Coordinates of C-alpha atoms in Angstrom, one line a residue:
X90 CA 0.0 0.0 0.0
X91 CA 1.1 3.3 -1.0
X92 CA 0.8 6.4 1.7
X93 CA 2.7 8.8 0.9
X94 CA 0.7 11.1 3.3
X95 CA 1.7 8.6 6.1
X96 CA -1.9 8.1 7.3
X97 CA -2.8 6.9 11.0
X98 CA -3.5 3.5 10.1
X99 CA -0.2 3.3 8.0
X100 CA 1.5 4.0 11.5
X101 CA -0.3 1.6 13.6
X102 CA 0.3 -0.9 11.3
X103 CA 4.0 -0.7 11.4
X104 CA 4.1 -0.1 14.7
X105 CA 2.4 -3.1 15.0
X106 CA 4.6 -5.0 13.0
X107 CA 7.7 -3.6 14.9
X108 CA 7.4 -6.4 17.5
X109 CA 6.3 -9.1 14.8
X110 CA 8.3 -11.9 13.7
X111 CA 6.8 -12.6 11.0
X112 CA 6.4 -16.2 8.7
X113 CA 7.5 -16.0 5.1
X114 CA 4.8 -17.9 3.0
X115 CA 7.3 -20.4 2.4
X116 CA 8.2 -20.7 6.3
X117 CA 4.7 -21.9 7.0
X118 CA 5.1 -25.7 6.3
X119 CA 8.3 -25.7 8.6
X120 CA 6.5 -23.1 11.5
X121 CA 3.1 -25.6 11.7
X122 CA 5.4 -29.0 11.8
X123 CA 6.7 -26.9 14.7
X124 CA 3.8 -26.9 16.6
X125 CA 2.6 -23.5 15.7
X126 CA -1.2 -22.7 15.4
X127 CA -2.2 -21.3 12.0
X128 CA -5.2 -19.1 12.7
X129 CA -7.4 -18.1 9.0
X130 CA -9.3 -15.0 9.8
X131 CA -10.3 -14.3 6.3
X132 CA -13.9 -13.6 5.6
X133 CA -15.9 -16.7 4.5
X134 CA -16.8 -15.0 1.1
X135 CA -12.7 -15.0 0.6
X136 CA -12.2 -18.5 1.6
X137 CA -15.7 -19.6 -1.0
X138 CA -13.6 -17.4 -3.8
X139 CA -9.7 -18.5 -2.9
X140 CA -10.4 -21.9 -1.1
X141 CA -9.3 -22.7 2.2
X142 CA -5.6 -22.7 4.3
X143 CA -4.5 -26.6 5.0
X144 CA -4.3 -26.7 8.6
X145 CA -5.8 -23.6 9.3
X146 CA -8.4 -22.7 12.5
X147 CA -10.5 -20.5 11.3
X148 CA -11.8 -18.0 13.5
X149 CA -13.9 -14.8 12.4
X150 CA -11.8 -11.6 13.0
X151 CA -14.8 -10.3 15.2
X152 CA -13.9 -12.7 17.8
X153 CA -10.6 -13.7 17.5
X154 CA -9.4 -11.5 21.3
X155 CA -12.0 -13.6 23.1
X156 CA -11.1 -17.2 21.4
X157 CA -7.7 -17.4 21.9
X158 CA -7.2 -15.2 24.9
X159 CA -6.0 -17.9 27.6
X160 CA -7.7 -16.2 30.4
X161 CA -11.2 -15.5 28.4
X162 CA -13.5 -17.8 29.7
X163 CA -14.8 -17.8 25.8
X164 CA -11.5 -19.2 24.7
X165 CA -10.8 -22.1 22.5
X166 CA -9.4 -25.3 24.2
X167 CA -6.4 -25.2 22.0
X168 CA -6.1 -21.7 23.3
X169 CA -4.2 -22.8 26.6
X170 CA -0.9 -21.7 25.8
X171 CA 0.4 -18.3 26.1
X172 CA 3.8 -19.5 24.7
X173 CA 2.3 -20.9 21.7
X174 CA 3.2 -19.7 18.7
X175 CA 0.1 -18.4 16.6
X176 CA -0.1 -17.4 12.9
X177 CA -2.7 -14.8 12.0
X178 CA -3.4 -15.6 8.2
X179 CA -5.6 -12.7 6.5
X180 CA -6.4 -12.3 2.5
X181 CA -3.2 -9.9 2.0
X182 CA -1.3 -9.5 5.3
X183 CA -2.7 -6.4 6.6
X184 CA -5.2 -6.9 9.2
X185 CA -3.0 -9.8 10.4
X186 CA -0.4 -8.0 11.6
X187 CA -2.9 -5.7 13.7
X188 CA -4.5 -8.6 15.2
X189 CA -1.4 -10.5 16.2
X190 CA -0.3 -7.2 17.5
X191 CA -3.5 -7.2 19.8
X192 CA -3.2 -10.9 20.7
X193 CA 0.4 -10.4 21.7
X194 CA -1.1 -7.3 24.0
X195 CA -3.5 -9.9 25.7
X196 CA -0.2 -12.3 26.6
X197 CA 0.2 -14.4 23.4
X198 CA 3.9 -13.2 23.5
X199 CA 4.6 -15.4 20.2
X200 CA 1.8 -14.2 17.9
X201 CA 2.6 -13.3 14.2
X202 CA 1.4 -13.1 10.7
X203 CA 2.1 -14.4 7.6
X204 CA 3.5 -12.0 5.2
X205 CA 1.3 -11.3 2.3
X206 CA -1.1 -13.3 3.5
X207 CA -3.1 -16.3 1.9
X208 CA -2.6 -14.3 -1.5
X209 CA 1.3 -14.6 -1.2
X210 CA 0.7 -18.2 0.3
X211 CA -1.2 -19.2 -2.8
X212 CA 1.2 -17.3 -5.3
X213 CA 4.5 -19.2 -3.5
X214 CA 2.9 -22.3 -3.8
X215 CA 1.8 -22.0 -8.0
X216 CA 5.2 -20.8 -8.0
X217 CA 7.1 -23.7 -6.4
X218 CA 4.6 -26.1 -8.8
X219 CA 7.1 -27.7 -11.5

């Protein structure tokens, strides 16, 4: 995305993604044999259009605080470990990195994003396709 006005939400987002270590589409394969929890927040009209993640939980961005928050009382049982590491998977990498930024707020000290999102997931995968 191009700001070259360097809006307010242009500044959150890489503040957000300051204290990120992010997963390379490539990386994710390795990061879920790992143990890691791959999290697919995109909305169900994107999942009908691009398919679905492999692997993937998906949980609607609207609620994603309360389900994997280990002390909400609406939390998912795999939600039980703060140490976890969790991969926020959006369409295009964007609203990811907010959320894991908000879930590593509420104690999920090793929440991330996947860069580019399912979009550069999808493209990494036609391209590794002999």
């Amino acid at each position: 995305m191009n700001d070259p006005e360097g809006s307010a939400i242009n500044r959150l987002l890489e503040e957000s993604r300051r204290g990120l270590q992010r997963v390379e589409p490539l990386e994710l394969e390795a990061v879920v044999a790992s143990g890691a929890l791959v999290v697919d927040i995109r909305p169900v009209e994107q999942r009908v259009r691009d398919g679905d993640l492999p692997g993937a939980v998906v949980i609607d961005r609207n609620v994603l605080e309360w389900r994997l928050d280990p002390s909400s009382p609406d939390r998912l049982p795999l939600a039980d470990d703060p140490d976890r590491q969790v991969v926020i998977v959006c369409d295009e990498g964007y609203s990811s990195s907010l959320a894991a930024h908000t879930l590593q707020r509420l104690g999920l000290r090793n929440a991330t994003d996947l860069c580019g999102g399912f979009q550069a997931w999808a493209a990494a995968r036609r391209d590794r396709r002999p």
